[in-house]
Tab-separated table of C-alpha atoms and ligand atoms in Angstrom:
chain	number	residue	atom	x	y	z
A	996	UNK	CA	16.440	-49.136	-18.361
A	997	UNK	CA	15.106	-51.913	-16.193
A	998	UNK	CA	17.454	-54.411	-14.499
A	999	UNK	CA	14.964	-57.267	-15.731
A	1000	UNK	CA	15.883	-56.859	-19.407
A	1001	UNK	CA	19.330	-56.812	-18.579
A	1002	UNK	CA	19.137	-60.277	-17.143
A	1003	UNK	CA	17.126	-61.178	-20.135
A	1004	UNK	CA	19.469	-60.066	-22.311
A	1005	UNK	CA	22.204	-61.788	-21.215
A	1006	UNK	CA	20.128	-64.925	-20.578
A	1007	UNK	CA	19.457	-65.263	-24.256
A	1008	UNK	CA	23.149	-64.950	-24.881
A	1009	UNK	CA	23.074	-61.115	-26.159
A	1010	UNK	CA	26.267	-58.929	-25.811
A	1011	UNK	CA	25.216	-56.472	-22.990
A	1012	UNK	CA	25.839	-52.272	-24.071
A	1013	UNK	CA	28.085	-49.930	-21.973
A	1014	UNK	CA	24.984	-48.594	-20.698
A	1015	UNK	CA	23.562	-51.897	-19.633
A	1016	UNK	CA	27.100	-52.539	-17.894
A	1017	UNK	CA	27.288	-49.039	-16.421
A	1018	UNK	CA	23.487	-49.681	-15.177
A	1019	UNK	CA	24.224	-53.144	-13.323
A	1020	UNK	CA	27.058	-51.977	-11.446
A	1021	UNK	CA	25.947	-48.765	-10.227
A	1022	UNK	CA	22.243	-49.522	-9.312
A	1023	UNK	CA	23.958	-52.571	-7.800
A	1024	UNK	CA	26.697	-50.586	-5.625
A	1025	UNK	CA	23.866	-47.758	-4.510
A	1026	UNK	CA	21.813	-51.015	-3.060
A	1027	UNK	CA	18.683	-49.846	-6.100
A	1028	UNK	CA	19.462	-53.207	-7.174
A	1029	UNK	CA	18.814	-56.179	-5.283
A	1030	UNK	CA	21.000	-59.336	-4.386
A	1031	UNK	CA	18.453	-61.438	-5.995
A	1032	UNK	CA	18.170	-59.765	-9.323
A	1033	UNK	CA	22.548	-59.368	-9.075
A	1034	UNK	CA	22.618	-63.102	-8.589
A	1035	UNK	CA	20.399	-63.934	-11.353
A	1036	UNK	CA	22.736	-61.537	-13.783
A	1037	UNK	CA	26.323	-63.424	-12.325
A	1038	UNK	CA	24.291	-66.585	-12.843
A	1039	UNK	CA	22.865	-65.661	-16.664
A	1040	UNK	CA	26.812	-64.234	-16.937
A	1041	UNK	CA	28.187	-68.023	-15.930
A	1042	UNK	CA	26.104	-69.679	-18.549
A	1043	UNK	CA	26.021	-68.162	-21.555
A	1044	UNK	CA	29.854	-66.138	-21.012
A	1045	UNK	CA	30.718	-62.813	-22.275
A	1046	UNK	CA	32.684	-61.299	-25.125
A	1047	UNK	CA	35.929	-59.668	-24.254
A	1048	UNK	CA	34.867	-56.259	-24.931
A	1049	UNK	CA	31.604	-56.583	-22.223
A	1050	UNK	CA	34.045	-58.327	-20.065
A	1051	UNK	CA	36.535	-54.860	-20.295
A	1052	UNK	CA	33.629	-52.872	-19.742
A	1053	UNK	CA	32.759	-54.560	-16.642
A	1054	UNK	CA	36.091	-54.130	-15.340
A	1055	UNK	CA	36.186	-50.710	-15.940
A	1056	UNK	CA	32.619	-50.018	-14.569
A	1057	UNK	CA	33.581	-51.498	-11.165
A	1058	UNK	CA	36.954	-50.143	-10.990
A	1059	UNK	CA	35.476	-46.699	-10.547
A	1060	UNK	CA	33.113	-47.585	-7.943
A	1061	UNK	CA	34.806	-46.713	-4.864
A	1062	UNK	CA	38.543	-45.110	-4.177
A	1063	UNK	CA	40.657	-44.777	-7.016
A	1064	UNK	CA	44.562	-44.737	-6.430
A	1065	UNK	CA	46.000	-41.538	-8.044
A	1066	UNK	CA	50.219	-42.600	-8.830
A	1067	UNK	CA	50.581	-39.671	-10.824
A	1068	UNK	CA	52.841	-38.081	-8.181
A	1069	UNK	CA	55.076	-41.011	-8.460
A	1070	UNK	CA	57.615	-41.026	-11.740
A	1071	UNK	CA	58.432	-43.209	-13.921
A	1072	UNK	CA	56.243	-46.474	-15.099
A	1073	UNK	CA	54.739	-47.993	-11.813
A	1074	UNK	CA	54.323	-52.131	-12.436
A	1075	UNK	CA	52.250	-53.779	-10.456
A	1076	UNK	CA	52.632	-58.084	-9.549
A	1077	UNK	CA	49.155	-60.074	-8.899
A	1078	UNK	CA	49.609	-63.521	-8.084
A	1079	UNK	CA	46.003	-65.741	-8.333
A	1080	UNK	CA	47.212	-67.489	-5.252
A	1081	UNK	CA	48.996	-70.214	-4.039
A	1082	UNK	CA	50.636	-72.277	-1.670
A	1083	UNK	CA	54.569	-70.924	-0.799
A	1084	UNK	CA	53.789	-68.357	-2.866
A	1085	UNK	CA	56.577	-65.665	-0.988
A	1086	UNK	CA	57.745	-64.372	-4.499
A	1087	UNK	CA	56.284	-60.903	-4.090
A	1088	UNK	CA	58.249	-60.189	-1.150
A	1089	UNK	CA	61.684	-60.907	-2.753
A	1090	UNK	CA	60.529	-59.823	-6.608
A	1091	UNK	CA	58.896	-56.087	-5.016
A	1092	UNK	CA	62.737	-55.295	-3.581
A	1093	UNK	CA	64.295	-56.518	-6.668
A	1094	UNK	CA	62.345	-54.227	-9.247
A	1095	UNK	CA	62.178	-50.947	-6.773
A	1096	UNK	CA	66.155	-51.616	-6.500
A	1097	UNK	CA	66.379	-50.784	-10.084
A	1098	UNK	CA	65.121	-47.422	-10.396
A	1099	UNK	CA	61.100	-48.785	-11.191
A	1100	UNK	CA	58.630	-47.997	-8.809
A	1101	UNK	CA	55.968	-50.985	-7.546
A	1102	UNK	CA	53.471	-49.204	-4.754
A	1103	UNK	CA	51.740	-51.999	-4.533
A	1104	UNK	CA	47.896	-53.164	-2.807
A	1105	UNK	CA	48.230	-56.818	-1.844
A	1106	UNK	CA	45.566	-58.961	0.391
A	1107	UNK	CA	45.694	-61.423	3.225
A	1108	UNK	CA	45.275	-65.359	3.149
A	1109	UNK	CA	42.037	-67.139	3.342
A	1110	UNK	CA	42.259	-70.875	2.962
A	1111	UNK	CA	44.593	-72.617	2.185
A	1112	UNK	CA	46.094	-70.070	0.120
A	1113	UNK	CA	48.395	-67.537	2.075
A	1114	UNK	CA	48.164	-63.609	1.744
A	1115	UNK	CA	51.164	-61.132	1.672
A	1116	UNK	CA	50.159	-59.120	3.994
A	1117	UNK	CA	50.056	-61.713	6.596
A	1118	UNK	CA	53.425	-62.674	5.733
A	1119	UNK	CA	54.695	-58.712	6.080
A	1120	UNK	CA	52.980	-58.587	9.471
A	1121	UNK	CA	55.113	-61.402	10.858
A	1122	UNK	CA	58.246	-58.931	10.489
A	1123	UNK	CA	58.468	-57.448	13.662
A	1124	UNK	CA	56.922	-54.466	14.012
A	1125	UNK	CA	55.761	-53.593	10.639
A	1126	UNK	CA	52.544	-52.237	9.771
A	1127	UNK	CA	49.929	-52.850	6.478
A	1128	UNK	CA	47.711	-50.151	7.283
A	1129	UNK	CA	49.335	-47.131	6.329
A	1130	UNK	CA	47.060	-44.097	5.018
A	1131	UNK	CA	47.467	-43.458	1.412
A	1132	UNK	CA	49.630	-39.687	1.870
A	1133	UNK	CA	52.178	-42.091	3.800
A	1134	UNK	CA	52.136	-45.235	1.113
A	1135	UNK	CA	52.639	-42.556	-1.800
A	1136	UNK	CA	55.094	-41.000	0.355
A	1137	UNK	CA	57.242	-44.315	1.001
A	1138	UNK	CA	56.804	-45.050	-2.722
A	1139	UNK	CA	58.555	-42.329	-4.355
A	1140	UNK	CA	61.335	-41.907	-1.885
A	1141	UNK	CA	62.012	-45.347	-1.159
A	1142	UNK	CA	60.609	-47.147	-4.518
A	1143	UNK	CA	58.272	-49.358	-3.271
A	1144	UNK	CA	55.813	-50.012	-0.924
A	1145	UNK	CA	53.290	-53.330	-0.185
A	1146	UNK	CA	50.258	-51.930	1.941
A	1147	UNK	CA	46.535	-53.363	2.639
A	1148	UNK	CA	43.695	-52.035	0.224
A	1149	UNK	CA	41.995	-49.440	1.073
A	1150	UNK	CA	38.530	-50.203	2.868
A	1151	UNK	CA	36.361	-48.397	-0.007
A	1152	UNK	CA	38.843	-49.857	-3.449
A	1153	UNK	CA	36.140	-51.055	-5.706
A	1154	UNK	CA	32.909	-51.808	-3.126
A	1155	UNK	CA	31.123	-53.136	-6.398
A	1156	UNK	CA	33.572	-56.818	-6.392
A	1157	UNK	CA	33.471	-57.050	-2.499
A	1158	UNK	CA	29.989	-57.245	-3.102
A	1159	UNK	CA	29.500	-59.632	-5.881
A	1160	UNK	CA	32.719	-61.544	-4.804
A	1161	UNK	CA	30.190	-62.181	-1.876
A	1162	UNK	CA	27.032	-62.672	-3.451
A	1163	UNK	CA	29.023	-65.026	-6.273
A	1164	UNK	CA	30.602	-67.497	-3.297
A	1165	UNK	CA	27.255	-68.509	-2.076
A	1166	UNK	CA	25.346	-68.267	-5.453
A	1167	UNK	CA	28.143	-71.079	-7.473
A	1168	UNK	CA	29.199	-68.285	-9.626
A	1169	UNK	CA	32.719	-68.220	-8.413
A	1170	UNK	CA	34.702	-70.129	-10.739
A	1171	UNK	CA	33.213	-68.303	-14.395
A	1172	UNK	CA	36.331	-66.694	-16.374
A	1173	UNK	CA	34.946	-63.079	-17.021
A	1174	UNK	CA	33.642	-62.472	-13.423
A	1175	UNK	CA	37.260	-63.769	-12.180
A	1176	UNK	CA	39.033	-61.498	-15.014
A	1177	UNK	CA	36.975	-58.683	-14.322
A	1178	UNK	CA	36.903	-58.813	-10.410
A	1179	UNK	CA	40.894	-59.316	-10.127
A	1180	UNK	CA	41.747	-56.560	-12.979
A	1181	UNK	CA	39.511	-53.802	-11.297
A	1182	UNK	CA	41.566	-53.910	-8.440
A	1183	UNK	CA	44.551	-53.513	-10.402
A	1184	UNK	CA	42.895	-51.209	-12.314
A	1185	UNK	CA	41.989	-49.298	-9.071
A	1186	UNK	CA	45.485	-49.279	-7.675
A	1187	UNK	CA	46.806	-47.381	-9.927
A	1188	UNK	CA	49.799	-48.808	-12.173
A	1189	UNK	CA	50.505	-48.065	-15.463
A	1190	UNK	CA	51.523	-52.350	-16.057
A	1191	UNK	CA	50.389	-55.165	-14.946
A	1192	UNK	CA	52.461	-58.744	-14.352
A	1193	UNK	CA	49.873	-61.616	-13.645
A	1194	UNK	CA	50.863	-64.885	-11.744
A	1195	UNK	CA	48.368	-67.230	-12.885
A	1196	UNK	CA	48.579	-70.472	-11.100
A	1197	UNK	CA	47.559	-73.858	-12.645
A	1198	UNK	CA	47.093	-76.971	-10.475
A	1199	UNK	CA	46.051	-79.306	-7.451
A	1200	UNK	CA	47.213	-75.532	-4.995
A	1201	UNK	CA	45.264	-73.407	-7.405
A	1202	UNK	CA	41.989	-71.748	-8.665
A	1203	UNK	CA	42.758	-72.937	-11.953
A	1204	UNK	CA	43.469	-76.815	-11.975
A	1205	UNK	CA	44.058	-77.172	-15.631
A	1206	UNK	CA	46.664	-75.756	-18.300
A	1207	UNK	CA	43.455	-74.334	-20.677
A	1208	UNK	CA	41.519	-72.831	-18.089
A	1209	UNK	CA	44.722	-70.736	-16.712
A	1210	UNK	CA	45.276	-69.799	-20.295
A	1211	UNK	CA	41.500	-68.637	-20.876
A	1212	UNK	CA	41.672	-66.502	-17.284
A	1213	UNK	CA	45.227	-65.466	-18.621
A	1214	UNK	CA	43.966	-64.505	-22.092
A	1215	UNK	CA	40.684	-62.873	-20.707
A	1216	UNK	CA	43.075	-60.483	-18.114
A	1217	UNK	CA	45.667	-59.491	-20.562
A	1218	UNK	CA	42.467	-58.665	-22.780
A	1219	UNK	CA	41.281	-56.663	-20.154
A	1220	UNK	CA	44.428	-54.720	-19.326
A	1221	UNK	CA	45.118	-53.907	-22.911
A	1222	UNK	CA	42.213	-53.129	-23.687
A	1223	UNK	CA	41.598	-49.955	-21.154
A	1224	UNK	CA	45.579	-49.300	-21.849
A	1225	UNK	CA	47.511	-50.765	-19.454
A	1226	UNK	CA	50.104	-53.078	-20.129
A	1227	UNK	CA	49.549	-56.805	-18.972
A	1228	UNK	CA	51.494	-59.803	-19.223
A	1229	UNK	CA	50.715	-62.997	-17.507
A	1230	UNK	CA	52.960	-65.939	-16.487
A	1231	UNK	CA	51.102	-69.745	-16.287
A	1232	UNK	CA	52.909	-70.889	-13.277
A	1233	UNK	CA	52.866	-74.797	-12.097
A	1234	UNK	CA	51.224	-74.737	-8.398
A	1235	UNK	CA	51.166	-78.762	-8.432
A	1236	UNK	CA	53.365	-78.654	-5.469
A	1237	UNK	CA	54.069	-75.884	-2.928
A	1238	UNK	CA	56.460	-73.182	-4.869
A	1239	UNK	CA	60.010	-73.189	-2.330
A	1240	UNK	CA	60.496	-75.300	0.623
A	1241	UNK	CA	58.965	-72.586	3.425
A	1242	UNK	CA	55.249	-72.695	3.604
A	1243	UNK	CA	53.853	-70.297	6.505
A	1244	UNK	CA	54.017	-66.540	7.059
A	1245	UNK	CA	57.447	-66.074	8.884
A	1246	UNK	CA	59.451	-69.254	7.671
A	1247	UNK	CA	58.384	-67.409	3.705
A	1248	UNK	CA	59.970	-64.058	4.905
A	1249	UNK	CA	63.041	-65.570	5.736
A	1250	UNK	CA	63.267	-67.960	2.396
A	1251	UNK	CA	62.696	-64.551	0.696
A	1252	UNK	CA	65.083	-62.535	2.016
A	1253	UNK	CA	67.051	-66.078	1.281
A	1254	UNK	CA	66.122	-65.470	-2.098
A	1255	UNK	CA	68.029	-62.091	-1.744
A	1256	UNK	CA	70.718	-62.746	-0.303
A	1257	UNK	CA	71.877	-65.447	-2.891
A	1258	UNK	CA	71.391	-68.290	-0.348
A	1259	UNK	CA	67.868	-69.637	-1.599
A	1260	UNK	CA	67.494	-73.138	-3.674
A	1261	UNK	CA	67.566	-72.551	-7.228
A	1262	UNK	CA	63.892	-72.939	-7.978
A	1263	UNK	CA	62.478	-70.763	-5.945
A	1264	UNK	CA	65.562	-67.849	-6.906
A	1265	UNK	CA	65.048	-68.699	-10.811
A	1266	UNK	CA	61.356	-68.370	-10.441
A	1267	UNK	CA	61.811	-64.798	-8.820
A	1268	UNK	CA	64.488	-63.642	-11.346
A	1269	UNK	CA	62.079	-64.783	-13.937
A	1270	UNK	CA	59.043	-62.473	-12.335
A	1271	UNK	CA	61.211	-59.594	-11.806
A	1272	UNK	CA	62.429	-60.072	-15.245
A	1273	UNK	CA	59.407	-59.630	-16.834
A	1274	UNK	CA	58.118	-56.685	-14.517
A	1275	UNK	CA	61.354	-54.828	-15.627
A	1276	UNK	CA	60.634	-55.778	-19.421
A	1277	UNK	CA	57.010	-54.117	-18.646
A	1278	UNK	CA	58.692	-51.042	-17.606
A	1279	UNK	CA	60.701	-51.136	-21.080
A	1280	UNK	CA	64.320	-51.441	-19.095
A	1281	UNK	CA	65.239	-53.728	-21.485
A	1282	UNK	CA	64.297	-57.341	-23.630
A	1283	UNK	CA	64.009	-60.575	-21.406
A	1284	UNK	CA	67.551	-61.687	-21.511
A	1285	UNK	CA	68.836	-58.085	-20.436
A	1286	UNK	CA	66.465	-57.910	-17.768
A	1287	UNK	CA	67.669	-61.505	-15.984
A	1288	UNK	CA	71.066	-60.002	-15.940
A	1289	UNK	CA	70.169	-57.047	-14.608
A	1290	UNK	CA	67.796	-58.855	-11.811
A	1291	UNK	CA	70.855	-61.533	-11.276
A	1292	UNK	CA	73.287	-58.354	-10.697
A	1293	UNK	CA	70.860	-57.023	-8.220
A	1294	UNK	CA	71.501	-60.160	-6.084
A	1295	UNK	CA	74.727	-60.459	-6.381
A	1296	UNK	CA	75.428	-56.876	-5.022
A	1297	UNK	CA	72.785	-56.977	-2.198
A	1298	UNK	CA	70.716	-54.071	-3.418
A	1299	UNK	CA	67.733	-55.704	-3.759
A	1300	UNK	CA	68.199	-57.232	-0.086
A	1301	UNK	CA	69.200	-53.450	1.136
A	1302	UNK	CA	65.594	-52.182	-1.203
A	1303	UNK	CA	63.683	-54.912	1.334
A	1304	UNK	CA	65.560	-53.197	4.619
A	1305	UNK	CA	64.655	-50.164	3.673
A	1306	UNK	CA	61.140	-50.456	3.040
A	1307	UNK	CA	60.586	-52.578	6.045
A	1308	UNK	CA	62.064	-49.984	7.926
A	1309	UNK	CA	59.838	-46.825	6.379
A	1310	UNK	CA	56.910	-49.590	7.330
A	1311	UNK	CA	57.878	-49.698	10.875
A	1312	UNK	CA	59.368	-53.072	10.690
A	1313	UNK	CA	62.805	-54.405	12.219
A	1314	UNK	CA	64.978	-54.680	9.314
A	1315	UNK	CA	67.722	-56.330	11.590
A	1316	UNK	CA	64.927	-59.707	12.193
A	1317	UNK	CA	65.700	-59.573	8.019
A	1318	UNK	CA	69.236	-60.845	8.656
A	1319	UNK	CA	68.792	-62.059	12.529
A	1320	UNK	CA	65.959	-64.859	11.953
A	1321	UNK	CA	65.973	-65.442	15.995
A	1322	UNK	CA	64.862	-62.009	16.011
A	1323	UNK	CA	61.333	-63.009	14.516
A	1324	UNK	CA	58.597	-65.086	16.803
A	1325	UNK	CA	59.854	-68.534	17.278
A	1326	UNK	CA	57.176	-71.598	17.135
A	1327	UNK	CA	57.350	-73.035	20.859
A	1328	UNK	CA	56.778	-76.387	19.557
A	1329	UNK	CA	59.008	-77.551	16.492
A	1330	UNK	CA	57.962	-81.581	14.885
A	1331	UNK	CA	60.081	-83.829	12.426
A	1332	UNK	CA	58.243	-86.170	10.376
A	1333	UNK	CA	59.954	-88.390	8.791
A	1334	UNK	CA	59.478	-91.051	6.286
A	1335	UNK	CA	57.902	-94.201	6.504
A	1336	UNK	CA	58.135	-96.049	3.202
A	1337	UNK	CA	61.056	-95.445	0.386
A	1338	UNK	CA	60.611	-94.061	-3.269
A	1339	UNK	CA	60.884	-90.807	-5.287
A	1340	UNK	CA	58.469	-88.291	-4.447
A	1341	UNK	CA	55.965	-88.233	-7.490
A	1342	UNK	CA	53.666	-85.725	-6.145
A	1343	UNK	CA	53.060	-83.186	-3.536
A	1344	UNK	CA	49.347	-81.591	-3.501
A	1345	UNK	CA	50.132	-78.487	-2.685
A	1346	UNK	CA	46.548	-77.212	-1.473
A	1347	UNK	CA	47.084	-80.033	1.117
A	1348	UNK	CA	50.146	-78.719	2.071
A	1349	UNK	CA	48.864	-75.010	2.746
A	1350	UNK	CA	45.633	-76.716	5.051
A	1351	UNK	CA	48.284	-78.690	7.203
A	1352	UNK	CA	50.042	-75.112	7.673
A	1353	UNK	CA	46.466	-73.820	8.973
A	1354	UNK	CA	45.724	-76.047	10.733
A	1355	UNK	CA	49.562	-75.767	13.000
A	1356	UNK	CA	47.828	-71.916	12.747
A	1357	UNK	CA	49.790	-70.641	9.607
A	1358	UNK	CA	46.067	-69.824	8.179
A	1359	UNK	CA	42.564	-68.748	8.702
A	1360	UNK	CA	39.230	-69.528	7.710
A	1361	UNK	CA	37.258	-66.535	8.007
A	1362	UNK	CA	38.775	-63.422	7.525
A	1363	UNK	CA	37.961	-62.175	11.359
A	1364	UNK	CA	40.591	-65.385	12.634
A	1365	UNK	CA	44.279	-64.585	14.377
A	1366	UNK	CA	47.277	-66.469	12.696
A	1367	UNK	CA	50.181	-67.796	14.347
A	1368	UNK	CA	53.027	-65.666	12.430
A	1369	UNK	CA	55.647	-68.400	13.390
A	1370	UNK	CA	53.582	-71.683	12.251
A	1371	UNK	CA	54.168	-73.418	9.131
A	1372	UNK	CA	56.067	-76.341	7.290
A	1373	UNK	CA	59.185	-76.353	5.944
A	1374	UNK	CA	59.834	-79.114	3.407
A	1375	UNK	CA	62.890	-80.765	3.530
A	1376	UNK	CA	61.773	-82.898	0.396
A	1377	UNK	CA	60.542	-81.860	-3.047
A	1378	UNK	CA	58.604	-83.725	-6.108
A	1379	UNK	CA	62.222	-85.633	-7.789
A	1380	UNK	CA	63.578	-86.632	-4.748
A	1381	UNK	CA	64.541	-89.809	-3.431
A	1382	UNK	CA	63.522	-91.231	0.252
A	1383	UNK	CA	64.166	-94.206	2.717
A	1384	UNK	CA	62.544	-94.960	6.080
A	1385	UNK	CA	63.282	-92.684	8.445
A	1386	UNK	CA	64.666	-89.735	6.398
A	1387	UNK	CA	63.172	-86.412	6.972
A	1388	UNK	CA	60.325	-85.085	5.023
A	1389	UNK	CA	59.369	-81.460	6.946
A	1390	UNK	CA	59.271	-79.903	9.763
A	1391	UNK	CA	56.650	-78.619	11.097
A	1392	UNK	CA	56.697	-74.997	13.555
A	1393	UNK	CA	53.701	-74.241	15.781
A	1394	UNK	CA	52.909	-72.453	18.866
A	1395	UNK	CA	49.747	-75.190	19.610
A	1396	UNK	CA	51.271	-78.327	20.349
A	1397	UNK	CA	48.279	-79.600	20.085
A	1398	UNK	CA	47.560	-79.210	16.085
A	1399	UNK	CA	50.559	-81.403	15.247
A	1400	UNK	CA	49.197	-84.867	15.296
A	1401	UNK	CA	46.602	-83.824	12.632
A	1402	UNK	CA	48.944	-81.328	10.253
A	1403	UNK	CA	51.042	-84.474	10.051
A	1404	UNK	CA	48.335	-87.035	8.871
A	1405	UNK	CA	47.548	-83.819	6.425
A	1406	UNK	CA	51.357	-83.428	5.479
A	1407	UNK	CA	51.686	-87.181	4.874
A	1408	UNK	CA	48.473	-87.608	2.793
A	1409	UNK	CA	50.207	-84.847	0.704
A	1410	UNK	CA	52.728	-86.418	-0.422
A	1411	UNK	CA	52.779	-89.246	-2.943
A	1412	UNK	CA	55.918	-91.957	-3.734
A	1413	UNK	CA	56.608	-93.960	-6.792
A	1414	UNK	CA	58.984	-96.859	-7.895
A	1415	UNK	CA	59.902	-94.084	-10.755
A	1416	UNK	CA	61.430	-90.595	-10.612
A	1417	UNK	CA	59.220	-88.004	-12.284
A	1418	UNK	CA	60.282	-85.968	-15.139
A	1419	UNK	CA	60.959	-82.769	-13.843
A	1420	UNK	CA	57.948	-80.690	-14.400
A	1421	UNK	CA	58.862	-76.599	-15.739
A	1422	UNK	CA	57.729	-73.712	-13.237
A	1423	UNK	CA	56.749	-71.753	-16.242
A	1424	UNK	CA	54.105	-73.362	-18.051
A	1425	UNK	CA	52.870	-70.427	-20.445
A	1426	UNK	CA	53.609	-66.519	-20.898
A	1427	UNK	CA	50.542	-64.347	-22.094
A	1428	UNK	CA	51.023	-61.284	-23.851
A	1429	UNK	CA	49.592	-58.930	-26.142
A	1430	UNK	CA	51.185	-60.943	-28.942
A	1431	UNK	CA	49.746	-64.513	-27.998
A	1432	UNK	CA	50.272	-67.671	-26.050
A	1433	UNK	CA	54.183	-68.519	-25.833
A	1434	UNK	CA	54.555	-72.310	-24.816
A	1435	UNK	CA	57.431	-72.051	-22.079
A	1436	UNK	CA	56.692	-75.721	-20.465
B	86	URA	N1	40.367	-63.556	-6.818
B	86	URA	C1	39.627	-62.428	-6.947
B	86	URA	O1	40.049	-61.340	-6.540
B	86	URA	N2	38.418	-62.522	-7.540
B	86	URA	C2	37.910	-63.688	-8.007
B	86	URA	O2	36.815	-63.700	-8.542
B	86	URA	C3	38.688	-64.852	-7.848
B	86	URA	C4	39.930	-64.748	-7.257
């Protein structure tokens, strides 16, 4: 079999075999394959698309080219939580507790921030103490005895995507549906779970800026993980402002441990109920409805906050900094802005929002930069609500005094007023299953 006739193949729009699939990403992992002949394959794959079946193939292909994650030692269904990035985006950290607190195990492999995007990881790190790296023996270990467990991937979990993630961000082969689909679900595949909830985000914060496109990458994944026999649902989530009011790695710790202890505004609580919800459904404890009450109870009774303590703790972390804020890093320099004109906010571009945060040092933009765990924005306004001169919009938490002037000309750029109040635009957009496409917005 010769690479060549593989890229012809799929350059005259053929379905490519197993063995063609199996060929690519294995001569391409070993290095037999060159970058040149990969890129022309990720481009011919951009153009003319593939079918789901090829695109399940791929997935599988590079999910078994590096460390696989063996959960068998863990009981019960294990349900895993990918969210395609956002800005705010601290639902894992509340949603994790919440499920684990109910007798379902979620070991889970998340990833840091890049962008204006931020990572998990990054946020866990700003606990005090508490460590990402943790060998796998340890993570299973913390898994089955506490329930859950949110570690860094390992350095060898599918080597095929780190390499054509790379090769497709300087080839314009990034944003193509089945090399998305493919390179998300083979880490998930990787890791280990049994069932799969998917976060997909739609707008101006997000990969996908459109309501059709999140539904095709929605579609395509759920494709995927049913097809190789893993449960998958996926949630179309609005990311056309920031999701919560805390945008930055500590200030989204605390606003999710707010989130468990009752305290948090009601979108941000509703939209984690709603996650944990449907993880709980994936692990058959019940139908939707059940599952709410049985996430709402878990609130209520401060189990899920006492899950969180206790896996901070078997991560090294301080669990008291979870109810003693002042026990985190504080920002040395702390900024108001406040409004200048009146008028219901009408819009707030949320991937504008997450670059002021990196630039008060909230983010990075290679993966080699230091973050400030204490920078970040916390909104004290939201798309609906009304404001006059001089009211306060956010404030803004930074250890470089000097990054202020600038993340406020980014902050106030973000947001947009209007003479008119919105309608009030639904978190959930879409929910895709094995069934179909449920309109939820
Ligand atoms: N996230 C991934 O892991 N892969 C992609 O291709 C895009 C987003």
């Amino acid at each position: 079999m010769r690479m060549y006739d593989i890229i012809r193949h799929k350059r005259d729009g053929m379905v490519l075999t197993p063995q063609e699939i199996n060929h690519f990403v294995a001569g391409y992992s070993d290095g037999t394959i060159p970058d040149y002949q990969a890129a022309a394959l990720a481009m011919a794959i951009f153009l003319r698309g593939m079918t789901s079946r090829e695109t399940a193939n791929l997935t599988m292909e590079m999910s078994i080219s590096g460390d696989t994650v063996d959960l068998s030692s863990i009981s019960g269904i294990k349900v895993d939580k990918h969210s395609t990035g956002g800005v705010g985006d601290k639902t894992t950290l509340a949603v994790v507790p919440l499920v684990a607190s109910l007798g379902v195990p979620v070991p889970k492999m998340s990833g840091r921030g890049l962008g204006h995007t931020g990572g998990t990881l990054d946020k866990l790190e700003s606990i005090p103490g508490l460590s990402v790296q943790i060998e796998s023996e340890r993570f299973l270990e913390i898994a089955r005895t506490v329930g859950c467990a949110v570690v860094g991937q390992t350095a060898n979990l599918v080597p095929a995507d780190k390499k054509l993630y790379a090769l497709r961000d300087v080839t314009a082969t990034i944003d193509c549906i089945p090399l998305i689909a493919s390179s998300i679900m083979s880490k998930k595949m990787a890791a280990g779970a049994d069932a799969i909830l998917l976060d997909v985000k739609c707008g101006s914060g997000a990969f996908m800026k459109t309501r059709e496109r999140a539904i095709e990458l929605a579609v395509s994944m759920v494709g995927i993980g049913e097809h190789v026999g893993r449960r998958t649902v996926a949630l179309i989530t609005d990311m056309d402002q920031p999701l919560g009011r805390a945008v930055g790695n500590s200030l989204e710790v605390m606003e999710a441990c707010d989130v468990l202890k009752g305290t948090a505004p009601e979108d941000i609580a509703e939209t984690c109920v709603e996650l944990a919800a449907n993880m709980l459904v994936l692990a058959e404890r019940g139908d939707l409805s059940e599952c709410r009450a049985l996430v709402r109870g878990q609130i209520a009774n401060g189990r899920g906050f006492a899950k969180l303590c206790e896996m901070v703790e078997a991560q090294g972390g301080d669990p008291l900094a979870l109810a003693d804020y002042a026990r985190f890093k504080q920002a040395s320099a702390v900024h108001e802005v406040r409004a200048k004109g009146s008028g219901y906010v009408v819009g707030i571009d949320a991937e504008a929002v997450g670059m002021a945060s990196a630039t008060l040092g909230a983010g990075r933009e290679k993966i080699e930069d230091d973050i400030d765990p204490s920078a970040g924005i916390m909104l004290a306004v939201k798309k609906g609500d009304f404001v006059e001169p001089g009211d306060l919009i956010a404030t803004l938490y930074t250890s470089s005094e000097k990054t202020i002037p600038d993340a406020e000309e980014q902050l106030r750029e973000a947001y947009t007023l209007g003479a008119e109040k919105p309608d009030p635009t639904p978190h959930f957009i879409a929910r895709v299953s094995a069934d179909g496409v449920e309109d939820l917005g």
